[in-house]
Amino acid sequence: MLTTNPKPARMSRMDEVGRGVYPFCGPCTATSEAWRAAEVRGPMGGRFYGHRDVCENCGSSVRTLYKTVLWVPVSKVGRYRIVPTGGRSYVGRKVIEQPLRTVVRREPVSAIAQYPELDGTPDYKQAEAYWLDREPGQALPHYQAALAEREQLLGADDPATLRVRLRVAQGLLATANYGRAIAWFELLTPQLVEVFGSHHELTRTAAEAVTGARLMVGGPRSEAQLLADIVAADVSSGADAQLLRDQAALGKAQLACGDISDAVETLIEVVRHAVPGHPDTAVYRSALAEACEVAEARGKKRDVQLAGAARQLLNRADAPTST
């Protein structure tokens, strides 16, 4: 499903790294990291306190988030740089409490050395040419074709495959296909962390890009609705791998909305139909485990019961299927 981009100028401002990640300025971006805020409803959740270090450039301020019980703060979660966007809505980034240490990590080795022809395929060469010419829409279908070849020969989590996966996600974002871009980044970011490390340039690029996609969509509720529409289209087309990817993103969006039962049910379906032993399945299982933790900590009786069923599924053989 392709969405339109009513504010191209806004998108271009997000891409200007020197000015920071819109709507934050460069200095505020450099001292913080991408963060996703969940919707908080009811007496148990979180609340911001304080308003300091107001930036003269972007107007953001640093606020402290606390967990609350019956609306009473009980424990500190962390500090966040916040830009209000009207009413109770806002855009936030997590403040880096200490300067990032320089992590010396050897670049992961790809199996592409055994398949050097992959870098010379017409699709990959054409995709790279279009990308260098700043034509992401033209590059996207060629990257998708090249990705299929790499996943078949190298595996989904090979470093060379992950780089093309990132290009596909970036291409979807650049062509305003925000829902499917979010789904790709949700799947890809944990894999980049696992293979390249959390502070690698590729990992940080993915984390910032999904923040930009969510900003364009307009919040967890809008994101969940968009992904629900996309999943419905996937079901009609019979695109299995794409359906799982989009369903998993829908489940995480539902969790961010506070719709715990819906999130657990959605992610259970994803894990049931995931391919055993596939690298993507590990990401889906982790998402379901996270939803179970939220259900057990904050959910109602039905949420806890669903989490119990999900735990049974997760405790079975790795990446169980529906058969």
PDB file of C-alpha atoms in Angstrom:
ATOM      1  CA  MET A   1       0.000   0.000   0.000  1.00  0.00           C
ATOM      2  CA  LEU A   2       1.450   3.328  -1.046  1.00  0.00           C
ATOM      3  CA  THR A   3       0.649   6.414   0.957  1.00  0.00           C
ATOM      4  CA  THR A   4       1.039   9.958  -0.262  1.00  0.00           C
ATOM      5  CA  ASN A   5       3.469  12.452   1.162  1.00  0.00           C
ATOM      6  CA  PRO A   6       1.651  15.726   1.823  1.00  0.00           C
ATOM      7  CA  LYS A   7       4.710  17.397   3.299  1.00  0.00           C
ATOM      8  CA  PRO A   8       7.804  16.695   1.172  1.00  0.00           C
ATOM      9  CA  ALA A   9       9.640  19.680   2.622  1.00  0.00           C
ATOM     10  CA  ARG A  10       9.263  18.180   6.076  1.00  0.00           C
ATOM     11  CA  MET A  11      10.738  14.917   4.854  1.00  0.00           C
ATOM     12  CA  SER A  12      13.721  16.671   3.354  1.00  0.00           C
ATOM     13  CA  ARG A  13      14.421  18.384   6.658  1.00  0.00           C
ATOM     14  CA  MET A  14      14.658  14.985   8.346  1.00  0.00           C
ATOM     15  CA  ASP A  15      17.311  13.979   5.857  1.00  0.00           C
ATOM     16  CA  GLU A  16      19.556  16.940   6.585  1.00  0.00           C
ATOM     17  CA  VAL A  17      21.859  15.321   9.114  1.00  0.00           C
ATOM     18  CA  GLY A  18      23.666  18.581   9.828  1.00  0.00           C
ATOM     19  CA  ARG A  19      20.440  20.096  11.089  1.00  0.00           C
ATOM     20  CA  GLY A  20      19.491  17.058  13.093  1.00  0.00           C
ATOM     21  CA  VAL A  21      16.494  14.747  12.966  1.00  0.00           C
ATOM     22  CA  TYR A  22      13.397  16.870  12.470  1.00  0.00           C
ATOM     23  CA  PRO A  23      12.067  18.557  14.585  1.00  0.00           C
ATOM     24  CA  PHE A  24      15.234  18.456  16.716  1.00  0.00           C
ATOM     25  CA  CYS A  25      18.303  20.533  15.890  1.00  0.00           C
ATOM     26  CA  GLY A  26      21.741  19.049  15.293  1.00  0.00           C
ATOM     27  CA  PRO A  27      23.145  19.495  18.837  1.00  0.00           C
ATOM     28  CA  CYS A  28      20.017  18.019  20.447  1.00  0.00           C
ATOM     29  CA  THR A  29      20.090  15.084  18.025  1.00  0.00           C
ATOM     30  CA  ALA A  30      23.754  14.412  18.802  1.00  0.00           C
ATOM     31  CA  THR A  31      23.108  14.164  22.564  1.00  0.00           C
ATOM     32  CA  SER A  32      20.087  11.873  22.285  1.00  0.00           C
ATOM     33  CA  GLU A  33      18.925   8.735  20.524  1.00  0.00           C
ATOM     34  CA  ALA A  34      15.776   7.542  18.773  1.00  0.00           C
ATOM     35  CA  TRP A  35      12.982   6.519  21.120  1.00  0.00           C
ATOM     36  CA  ARG A  36       9.436   5.294  20.704  1.00  0.00           C
ATOM     37  CA  ALA A  37       6.799   6.536  23.133  1.00  0.00           C
ATOM     38  CA  ALA A  38       3.894   4.256  24.012  1.00  0.00           C
ATOM     39  CA  GLU A  39       0.424   5.592  24.658  1.00  0.00           C
ATOM     40  CA  VAL A  40      -0.345   5.605  28.372  1.00  0.00           C
ATOM     41  CA  ARG A  41      -3.900   5.123  29.557  1.00  0.00           C
ATOM     42  CA  GLY A  42      -5.362   4.470  32.994  1.00  0.00           C
ATOM     43  CA  PRO A  43      -3.828   4.771  36.485  1.00  0.00           C
ATOM     44  CA  MET A  44      -0.726   2.668  35.713  1.00  0.00           C
ATOM     45  CA  GLY A  45       1.752   3.935  33.178  1.00  0.00           C
ATOM     46  CA  GLY A  46       4.164   6.840  33.003  1.00  0.00           C
ATOM     47  CA  ARG A  47       4.293  10.598  33.324  1.00  0.00           C
ATOM     48  CA  PHE A  48       6.821  13.338  32.557  1.00  0.00           C
ATOM     49  CA  TYR A  49       8.002  15.737  35.232  1.00  0.00           C
ATOM     50  CA  GLY A  50      10.238  18.793  34.960  1.00  0.00           C
ATOM     51  CA  HIS A  51      11.015  21.191  32.135  1.00  0.00           C
ATOM     52  CA  ARG A  52      14.637  22.285  31.842  1.00  0.00           C
ATOM     53  CA  ASP A  53      17.521  22.784  29.411  1.00  0.00           C
ATOM     54  CA  VAL A  54      15.245  24.435  26.859  1.00  0.00           C
ATOM     55  CA  CYS A  55      16.997  24.584  23.469  1.00  0.00           C
ATOM     56  CA  GLU A  56      16.967  27.983  21.776  1.00  0.00           C
ATOM     57  CA  ASN A  57      17.266  26.342  18.337  1.00  0.00           C
ATOM     58  CA  CYS A  58      14.463  23.743  18.277  1.00  0.00           C
ATOM     59  CA  GLY A  59      12.518  24.570  21.442  1.00  0.00           C
ATOM     60  CA  SER A  60      12.880  21.079  22.934  1.00  0.00           C
ATOM     61  CA  SER A  61      13.327  20.605  26.666  1.00  0.00           C
ATOM     62  CA  VAL A  62      14.562  17.814  28.913  1.00  0.00           C
ATOM     63  CA  ARG A  63      11.933  16.063  31.030  1.00  0.00           C
ATOM     64  CA  THR A  64      12.125  13.064  33.357  1.00  0.00           C
ATOM     65  CA  LEU A  65       9.814  10.097  32.794  1.00  0.00           C
ATOM     66  CA  TYR A  66       8.557   8.196  35.842  1.00  0.00           C
ATOM     67  CA  LYS A  67       6.554   4.997  36.102  1.00  0.00           C
ATOM     68  CA  THR A  68       3.297   5.659  37.923  1.00  0.00           C
ATOM     69  CA  VAL A  69       0.826   3.630  39.983  1.00  0.00           C
ATOM     70  CA  LEU A  70      -2.544   5.286  40.578  1.00  0.00           C
ATOM     71  CA  TRP A  71      -0.984   8.345  38.949  1.00  0.00           C
ATOM     72  CA  VAL A  72       1.711   8.508  41.675  1.00  0.00           C
ATOM     73  CA  PRO A  73       5.350   8.403  40.457  1.00  0.00           C
ATOM     74  CA  VAL A  74       7.142   5.350  41.855  1.00  0.00           C
ATOM     75  CA  SER A  75      10.343   4.940  39.846  1.00  0.00           C
ATOM     76  CA  LYS A  76      12.450   6.905  37.388  1.00  0.00           C
ATOM     77  CA  VAL A  77      12.610   5.590  33.824  1.00  0.00           C
ATOM     78  CA  GLY A  78      15.014   8.110  32.280  1.00  0.00           C
ATOM     79  CA  ARG A  79      15.422  11.570  30.793  1.00  0.00           C
ATOM     80  CA  TYR A  80      14.010  12.557  27.417  1.00  0.00           C
ATOM     81  CA  ARG A  81      14.205  15.556  25.152  1.00  0.00           C
ATOM     82  CA  ILE A  82      10.643  16.512  24.231  1.00  0.00           C
ATOM     83  CA  VAL A  83       9.018  18.714  21.575  1.00  0.00           C
ATOM     84  CA  PRO A  84       5.259  19.208  22.143  1.00  0.00           C
ATOM     85  CA  THR A  85       3.183  18.851  18.962  1.00  0.00           C
ATOM     86  CA  GLY A  86      -0.206  19.988  20.256  1.00  0.00           C
ATOM     87  CA  GLY A  87      -2.534  18.838  23.033  1.00  0.00           C
ATOM     88  CA  ARG A  88      -0.976  15.893  24.859  1.00  0.00           C
ATOM     89  CA  SER A  89       1.049  14.710  21.857  1.00  0.00           C
ATOM     90  CA  TYR A  90       4.790  15.134  21.525  1.00  0.00           C
ATOM     91  CA  VAL A  91       7.924  13.872  19.818  1.00  0.00           C
ATOM     92  CA  GLY A  92      10.683  12.571  22.064  1.00  0.00           C
ATOM     93  CA  ARG A  93      14.265  11.341  22.039  1.00  0.00           C
ATOM     94  CA  LYS A  94      16.062   9.605  24.901  1.00  0.00           C
ATOM     95  CA  VAL A  95      18.912  11.643  26.392  1.00  0.00           C
ATOM     96  CA  ILE A  96      22.287   9.909  26.285  1.00  0.00           C
ATOM     97  CA  GLU A  97      23.309  10.032  29.928  1.00  0.00           C
ATOM     98  CA  GLN A  98      26.993   9.341  29.284  1.00  0.00           C
ATOM     99  CA  PRO A  99      29.106   9.908  26.179  1.00  0.00           C
ATOM    100  CA  LEU A 100      29.144   6.827  23.983  1.00  0.00           C
ATOM    101  CA  ARG A 101      32.322   4.853  24.361  1.00  0.00           C
ATOM    102  CA  THR A 102      34.242   4.063  21.236  1.00  0.00           C
ATOM    103  CA  VAL A 103      33.533   0.398  20.669  1.00  0.00           C
ATOM    104  CA  VAL A 104      36.175  -1.418  18.670  1.00  0.00           C
ATOM    105  CA  ARG A 105      34.321  -4.184  16.913  1.00  0.00           C
ATOM    106  CA  ARG A 106      35.585  -6.158  13.970  1.00  0.00           C
ATOM    107  CA  GLU A 107      33.466  -5.743  10.864  1.00  0.00           C
ATOM    108  CA  PRO A 108      31.407  -8.933  10.418  1.00  0.00           C
ATOM    109  CA  VAL A 109      32.497 -11.239   7.619  1.00  0.00           C
ATOM    110  CA  SER A 110      30.046 -11.890   4.808  1.00  0.00           C
ATOM    111  CA  ALA A 111      29.735 -15.083   2.811  1.00  0.00           C
ATOM    112  CA  ILE A 112      29.504 -12.968  -0.335  1.00  0.00           C
ATOM    113  CA  ALA A 113      33.163 -13.753  -1.044  1.00  0.00           C
ATOM    114  CA  GLN A 114      31.914 -17.176  -2.127  1.00  0.00           C
ATOM    115  CA  TYR A 115      29.380 -15.553  -4.481  1.00  0.00           C
ATOM    116  CA  PRO A 116      31.170 -12.537  -6.002  1.00  0.00           C
ATOM    117  CA  GLU A 117      28.758 -12.586  -8.920  1.00  0.00           C
ATOM    118  CA  LEU A 118      26.039 -11.125  -6.666  1.00  0.00           C
ATOM    119  CA  ASP A 119      27.662  -7.688  -6.779  1.00  0.00           C
ATOM    120  CA  GLY A 120      27.686  -7.874 -10.566  1.00  0.00           C
ATOM    121  CA  THR A 121      24.076  -8.829 -11.233  1.00  0.00           C
ATOM    122  CA  PRO A 122      22.133  -6.395 -13.447  1.00  0.00           C
ATOM    123  CA  ASP A 123      19.578  -5.701 -10.708  1.00  0.00           C
ATOM    124  CA  TYR A 124      22.154  -4.858  -8.053  1.00  0.00           C
ATOM    125  CA  LYS A 125      24.250  -2.696 -10.373  1.00  0.00           C
ATOM    126  CA  GLN A 126      21.171  -0.855 -11.613  1.00  0.00           C
ATOM    127  CA  ALA A 127      19.922  -0.350  -8.053  1.00  0.00           C
ATOM    128  CA  GLU A 128      23.253   1.124  -6.962  1.00  0.00           C
ATOM    129  CA  ALA A 129      23.326   3.431  -9.971  1.00  0.00           C
ATOM    130  CA  TYR A 130      19.837   4.742  -9.302  1.00  0.00           C
ATOM    131  CA  TRP A 131      20.629   5.188  -5.602  1.00  0.00           C
ATOM    132  CA  LEU A 132      23.750   7.221  -6.350  1.00  0.00           C
ATOM    133  CA  ASP A 133      21.637   9.364  -8.679  1.00  0.00           C
ATOM    134  CA  ARG A 134      19.179   9.986  -5.799  1.00  0.00           C
ATOM    135  CA  GLU A 135      16.386   8.066  -7.495  1.00  0.00           C
ATOM    136  CA  PRO A 136      15.148   5.767  -4.676  1.00  0.00           C
ATOM    137  CA  GLY A 137      11.872   5.009  -6.409  1.00  0.00           C
ATOM    138  CA  GLN A 138      13.720   3.701  -9.452  1.00  0.00           C
ATOM    139  CA  ALA A 139      16.227   1.814  -7.286  1.00  0.00           C
ATOM    140  CA  LEU A 140      13.675   0.094  -5.037  1.00  0.00           C
ATOM    141  CA  PRO A 141      12.407  -2.696  -7.341  1.00  0.00           C
ATOM    142  CA  HIS A 142      15.968  -3.538  -8.353  1.00  0.00           C
ATOM    143  CA  TYR A 143      17.076  -3.725  -4.707  1.00  0.00           C
ATOM    144  CA  GLN A 144      14.093  -5.979  -3.987  1.00  0.00           C
ATOM    145  CA  ALA A 145      15.132  -8.319  -6.781  1.00  0.00           C
ATOM    146  CA  ALA A 146      18.766  -8.289  -5.633  1.00  0.00           C
ATOM    147  CA  LEU A 147      17.621  -8.955  -2.058  1.00  0.00           C
ATOM    148  CA  ALA A 148      15.791 -12.129  -3.094  1.00  0.00           C
ATOM    149  CA  GLU A 149      19.003 -13.466  -4.658  1.00  0.00           C
ATOM    150  CA  ARG A 150      21.083 -12.648  -1.581  1.00  0.00           C
ATOM    151  CA  GLU A 151      18.612 -14.134   0.880  1.00  0.00           C
ATOM    152  CA  GLN A 152      18.588 -17.348  -1.135  1.00  0.00           C
ATOM    153  CA  LEU A 153      22.381 -17.695  -1.367  1.00  0.00           C
ATOM    154  CA  LEU A 154      23.715 -15.856   1.702  1.00  0.00           C
ATOM    155  CA  GLY A 155      20.897 -15.961   4.238  1.00  0.00           C
ATOM    156  CA  ALA A 156      18.721 -13.197   5.659  1.00  0.00           C
ATOM    157  CA  ASP A 157      21.185 -12.130   8.359  1.00  0.00           C
ATOM    158  CA  ASP A 158      24.385 -12.097   6.310  1.00  0.00           C
ATOM    159  CA  PRO A 159      26.037  -8.629   6.477  1.00  0.00           C
ATOM    160  CA  ALA A 160      25.789  -8.183   2.693  1.00  0.00           C
ATOM    161  CA  THR A 161      22.107  -9.127   2.772  1.00  0.00           C
ATOM    162  CA  LEU A 162      21.389  -6.767   5.660  1.00  0.00           C
ATOM    163  CA  ARG A 163      22.868  -3.855   3.736  1.00  0.00           C
ATOM    164  CA  VAL A 164      20.450  -4.492   0.871  1.00  0.00           C
ATOM    165  CA  ARG A 165      17.585  -4.990   3.322  1.00  0.00           C
ATOM    166  CA  LEU A 166      18.381  -1.550   4.710  1.00  0.00           C
ATOM    167  CA  ARG A 167      18.289  -0.084   1.203  1.00  0.00           C
ATOM    168  CA  VAL A 168      14.848  -1.636   0.619  1.00  0.00           C
ATOM    169  CA  ALA A 169      13.564  -0.107   3.868  1.00  0.00           C
ATOM    170  CA  GLN A 170      15.090   3.262   3.001  1.00  0.00           C
ATOM    171  CA  GLY A 171      13.576   3.064  -0.480  1.00  0.00           C
ATOM    172  CA  LEU A 172      10.124   2.445   0.959  1.00  0.00           C
ATOM    173  CA  LEU A 173      10.549   5.401   3.307  1.00  0.00           C
ATOM    174  CA  ALA A 174      11.822   7.688   0.547  1.00  0.00           C
ATOM    175  CA  THR A 175       8.809   6.812  -1.632  1.00  0.00           C
ATOM    176  CA  ALA A 176       6.381   7.593   1.230  1.00  0.00           C
ATOM    177  CA  ASN A 177       5.384   3.959   1.790  1.00  0.00           C
ATOM    178  CA  TYR A 178       5.593   4.582   5.519  1.00  0.00           C
ATOM    179  CA  GLY A 179       3.733   1.535   6.836  1.00  0.00           C
ATOM    180  CA  ARG A 180       5.824  -1.041   5.028  1.00  0.00           C
ATOM    181  CA  ALA A 181       8.970   0.976   5.767  1.00  0.00           C
ATOM    182  CA  ILE A 182       8.176   0.797   9.493  1.00  0.00           C
ATOM    183  CA  ALA A 183       7.629  -2.958   9.192  1.00  0.00           C
ATOM    184  CA  TRP A 184      10.999  -3.423   7.489  1.00  0.00           C
ATOM    185  CA  PHE A 185      12.857  -1.266  10.013  1.00  0.00           C
ATOM    186  CA  GLU A 186      11.170  -3.094  12.926  1.00  0.00           C
ATOM    187  CA  LEU A 187      12.472  -6.381  11.548  1.00  0.00           C
ATOM    188  CA  LEU A 188      15.840  -5.099  10.412  1.00  0.00           C
ATOM    189  CA  THR A 189      17.037  -3.043  13.391  1.00  0.00           C
ATOM    190  CA  PRO A 190      17.406  -5.963  15.864  1.00  0.00           C
ATOM    191  CA  GLN A 191      19.297  -7.901  13.197  1.00  0.00           C
ATOM    192  CA  LEU A 192      21.650  -4.973  12.611  1.00  0.00           C
ATOM    193  CA  VAL A 193      22.254  -4.766  16.354  1.00  0.00           C
ATOM    194  CA  GLU A 194      23.046  -8.478  16.469  1.00  0.00           C
ATOM    195  CA  VAL A 195      25.411  -8.471  13.485  1.00  0.00           C
ATOM    196  CA  PHE A 196      26.981  -4.982  13.485  1.00  0.00           C
ATOM    197  CA  GLY A 197      26.416  -3.744  17.048  1.00  0.00           C
ATOM    198  CA  SER A 198      24.102  -1.137  18.529  1.00  0.00           C
ATOM    199  CA  HIS A 199      26.363   1.831  17.762  1.00  0.00           C
ATOM    200  CA  HIS A 200      27.266   0.953  14.177  1.00  0.00           C
ATOM    201  CA  GLU A 201      26.397   3.533  11.542  1.00  0.00           C
ATOM    202  CA  LEU A 202      23.959   1.169   9.822  1.00  0.00           C
ATOM    203  CA  THR A 203      22.132   0.421  13.079  1.00  0.00           C
ATOM    204  CA  ARG A 204      21.803   4.075  13.995  1.00  0.00           C
ATOM    205  CA  THR A 205      20.629   4.885  10.459  1.00  0.00           C
ATOM    206  CA  ALA A 206      17.811   2.354  10.780  1.00  0.00           C
ATOM    207  CA  ALA A 207      16.799   3.571  14.251  1.00  0.00           C
ATOM    208  CA  GLU A 208      16.607   7.189  13.123  1.00  0.00           C
ATOM    209  CA  ALA A 209      14.789   6.284   9.905  1.00  0.00           C
ATOM    210  CA  VAL A 210      11.955   4.458  11.658  1.00  0.00           C
ATOM    211  CA  THR A 211      11.560   7.448  13.962  1.00  0.00           C
ATOM    212  CA  GLY A 212      11.187   9.632  10.877  1.00  0.00           C
ATOM    213  CA  ALA A 213       8.631   7.258   9.359  1.00  0.00           C
ATOM    214  CA  ARG A 214       6.544   7.312  12.533  1.00  0.00           C
ATOM    215  CA  LEU A 215       6.703  11.083  12.647  1.00  0.00           C
ATOM    216  CA  MET A 216       5.259  11.235   9.150  1.00  0.00           C
ATOM    217  CA  VAL A 217       2.482   8.768  10.051  1.00  0.00           C
ATOM    218  CA  GLY A 218       1.406  10.744  13.102  1.00  0.00           C
ATOM    219  CA  GLY A 219       1.549   8.560  16.216  1.00  0.00           C
ATOM    220  CA  PRO A 220       0.836   4.986  17.405  1.00  0.00           C
ATOM    221  CA  ARG A 221      -2.905   5.075  16.659  1.00  0.00           C
ATOM    222  CA  SER A 222      -2.398   6.253  13.099  1.00  0.00           C
ATOM    223  CA  GLU A 223       0.444   3.769  12.674  1.00  0.00           C
ATOM    224  CA  ALA A 224      -1.682   0.854  13.895  1.00  0.00           C
ATOM    225  CA  GLN A 225      -4.550   1.786  11.564  1.00  0.00           C
ATOM    226  CA  LEU A 226      -2.207   2.147   8.590  1.00  0.00           C
ATOM    227  CA  LEU A 227      -0.581  -1.220   9.298  1.00  0.00           C
ATOM    228  CA  ALA A 228      -3.980  -2.886   9.783  1.00  0.00           C
ATOM    229  CA  ASP A 229      -4.963  -1.713   6.293  1.00  0.00           C
ATOM    230  CA  ILE A 230      -1.684  -2.981   4.885  1.00  0.00           C
ATOM    231  CA  VAL A 231      -2.109  -6.380   6.557  1.00  0.00           C
ATOM    232  CA  ALA A 232      -5.592  -6.655   5.039  1.00  0.00           C
ATOM    233  CA  ALA A 233      -4.066  -5.987   1.616  1.00  0.00           C
ATOM    234  CA  ASP A 234      -1.371  -8.613   2.294  1.00  0.00           C
ATOM    235  CA  VAL A 235      -4.013 -11.218   3.135  1.00  0.00           C
ATOM    236  CA  SER A 236      -5.774 -10.515  -0.152  1.00  0.00           C
ATOM    237  CA  SER A 237      -2.554 -10.821  -2.158  1.00  0.00           C
ATOM    238  CA  GLY A 238      -1.257 -13.928  -0.379  1.00  0.00           C
ATOM    239  CA  ALA A 239       2.223 -12.461   0.237  1.00  0.00           C
ATOM    240  CA  ASP A 240       3.372 -14.714   3.097  1.00  0.00           C
ATOM    241  CA  ALA A 241       6.734 -13.215   4.120  1.00  0.00           C
ATOM    242  CA  GLN A 242       5.423  -9.690   3.652  1.00  0.00           C
ATOM    243  CA  LEU A 243       2.313 -10.520   5.682  1.00  0.00           C
ATOM    244  CA  LEU A 244       4.365 -11.775   8.636  1.00  0.00           C
ATOM    245  CA  ARG A 245       6.583  -8.715   8.548  1.00  0.00           C
ATOM    246  CA  ASP A 246       3.643  -6.305   8.438  1.00  0.00           C
ATOM    247  CA  GLN A 247       1.677  -8.255  11.061  1.00  0.00           C
ATOM    248  CA  ALA A 248       4.632  -8.143  13.442  1.00  0.00           C
ATOM    249  CA  ALA A 249       4.859  -4.369  13.037  1.00  0.00           C
ATOM    250  CA  LEU A 250       1.110  -4.112  13.620  1.00  0.00           C
ATOM    251  CA  GLY A 251       1.475  -6.065  16.857  1.00  0.00           C
ATOM    252  CA  LYS A 252       4.166  -3.703  18.110  1.00  0.00           C
ATOM    253  CA  ALA A 253       2.071  -0.684  17.150  1.00  0.00           C
ATOM    254  CA  GLN A 254      -0.897  -2.129  19.022  1.00  0.00           C
ATOM    255  CA  LEU A 255       1.319  -2.611  22.059  1.00  0.00           C
ATOM    256  CA  ALA A 256       2.472   1.007  21.825  1.00  0.00           C
ATOM    257  CA  CYS A 257      -1.209   2.017  21.791  1.00  0.00           C
ATOM    258  CA  GLY A 258      -1.858   0.076  24.982  1.00  0.00           C
ATOM    259  CA  ASP A 259      -4.033  -2.496  23.180  1.00  0.00           C
ATOM    260  CA  ILE A 260      -2.304  -5.370  24.927  1.00  0.00           C
ATOM    261  CA  SER A 261      -4.677  -8.222  24.048  1.00  0.00           C
ATOM    262  CA  ASP A 262      -4.726  -7.256  20.379  1.00  0.00           C
ATOM    263  CA  ALA A 263      -0.923  -7.052  20.340  1.00  0.00           C
ATOM    264  CA  VAL A 264      -0.430 -10.468  21.926  1.00  0.00           C
ATOM    265  CA  GLU A 265      -2.993 -12.100  19.624  1.00  0.00           C
ATOM    266  CA  THR A 266      -1.426 -10.538  16.533  1.00  0.00           C
ATOM    267  CA  LEU A 267       2.092 -11.597  17.494  1.00  0.00           C
ATOM    268  CA  ILE A 268       0.948 -15.123  18.394  1.00  0.00           C
ATOM    269  CA  GLU A 269      -0.313 -15.505  14.819  1.00  0.00           C
ATOM    270  CA  VAL A 270       3.011 -14.255  13.479  1.00  0.00           C
ATOM    271  CA  VAL A 271       5.061 -16.720  15.533  1.00  0.00           C
ATOM    272  CA  ARG A 272       2.731 -19.621  14.702  1.00  0.00           C
ATOM    273  CA  HIS A 273       3.270 -19.106  10.982  1.00  0.00           C
ATOM    274  CA  ALA A 274       6.945 -18.091  11.057  1.00  0.00           C
ATOM    275  CA  VAL A 275       9.524 -20.243   9.284  1.00  0.00           C
ATOM    276  CA  PRO A 276      11.389 -22.517  11.732  1.00  0.00           C
ATOM    277  CA  GLY A 277      15.002 -21.488  12.270  1.00  0.00           C
ATOM    278  CA  HIS A 278      14.792 -18.378  10.081  1.00  0.00           C
ATOM    279  CA  PRO A 279      16.581 -15.260  11.424  1.00  0.00           C
ATOM    280  CA  ASP A 280      13.377 -13.227  11.081  1.00  0.00           C
ATOM    281  CA  THR A 281      11.590 -15.660  13.395  1.00  0.00           C
ATOM    282  CA  ALA A 282      13.938 -14.790  16.245  1.00  0.00           C
ATOM    283  CA  VAL A 283      12.834 -11.151  15.943  1.00  0.00           C
ATOM    284  CA  TYR A 284       9.161 -12.136  15.945  1.00  0.00           C
ATOM    285  CA  ARG A 285       9.599 -14.344  19.010  1.00  0.00           C
ATOM    286  CA  SER A 286      11.378 -11.534  20.834  1.00  0.00           C
ATOM    287  CA  ALA A 287       8.497  -9.162  20.030  1.00  0.00           C
ATOM    288  CA  LEU A 288       5.983 -11.649  21.410  1.00  0.00           C
ATOM    289  CA  ALA A 289       8.050 -12.139  24.571  1.00  0.00           C
ATOM    290  CA  GLU A 290       8.111  -8.365  25.063  1.00  0.00           C
ATOM    291  CA  ALA A 291       4.326  -8.193  24.669  1.00  0.00           C
ATOM    292  CA  CYS A 292       3.963 -10.970  27.255  1.00  0.00           C
ATOM    293  CA  GLU A 293       6.049  -8.998  29.737  1.00  0.00           C
ATOM    294  CA  VAL A 294       3.822  -5.955  29.281  1.00  0.00           C
ATOM    295  CA  ALA A 295       0.671  -8.064  29.616  1.00  0.00           C
ATOM    296  CA  GLU A 296       1.897  -9.708  32.812  1.00  0.00           C
ATOM    297  CA  ALA A 297       2.983  -6.400  34.345  1.00  0.00           C
ATOM    298  CA  ARG A 298       0.159  -4.089  33.280  1.00  0.00           C
ATOM    299  CA  GLY A 299      -2.580  -6.152  31.680  1.00  0.00           C
ATOM    300  CA  LYS A 300      -6.023  -7.189  32.802  1.00  0.00           C
ATOM    301  CA  LYS A 301      -7.078 -10.784  33.459  1.00  0.00           C
ATOM    302  CA  ARG A 302      -7.639 -11.584  29.769  1.00  0.00           C
ATOM    303  CA  ASP A 303      -4.260 -10.061  28.858  1.00  0.00           C
ATOM    304  CA  VAL A 304      -2.506 -12.262  31.416  1.00  0.00           C
ATOM    305  CA  GLN A 305      -4.322 -15.355  30.140  1.00  0.00           C
ATOM    306  CA  LEU A 306      -3.264 -14.592  26.579  1.00  0.00           C
ATOM    307  CA  ALA A 307       0.296 -14.076  27.757  1.00  0.00           C
ATOM    308  CA  GLY A 308       0.193 -17.535  29.354  1.00  0.00           C
ATOM    309  CA  ALA A 309      -0.865 -19.091  26.047  1.00  0.00           C
ATOM    310  CA  ALA A 310       1.872 -17.147  24.268  1.00  0.00           C
ATOM    311  CA  ARG A 311       4.474 -18.350  26.768  1.00  0.00           C
ATOM    312  CA  GLN A 312       3.470 -21.958  26.049  1.00  0.00           C
ATOM    313  CA  LEU A 313       3.983 -21.280  22.359  1.00  0.00           C
ATOM    314  CA  LEU A 314       7.388 -19.716  22.963  1.00  0.00           C
ATOM    315  CA  ASN A 315       8.486 -22.574  25.231  1.00  0.00           C
ATOM    316  CA  ARG A 316       7.913 -25.110  22.501  1.00  0.00           C
ATOM    317  CA  ALA A 317      10.509 -25.921  19.848  1.00  0.00           C
ATOM    318  CA  ASP A 318      12.154 -22.859  18.303  1.00  0.00           C
ATOM    319  CA  ALA A 319      10.000 -21.014  15.777  1.00  0.00           C
ATOM    320  CA  PRO A 320       6.927 -23.281  15.944  1.00  0.00           C
ATOM    321  CA  THR A 321       4.513 -23.342  13.032  1.00  0.00           C
ATOM    322  CA  SER A 322       0.758 -23.702  12.825  1.00  0.00           C
ATOM    323  CA  THR A 323       0.981 -27.319  11.713  1.00  0.00           C
TER     324      THR A 323
END
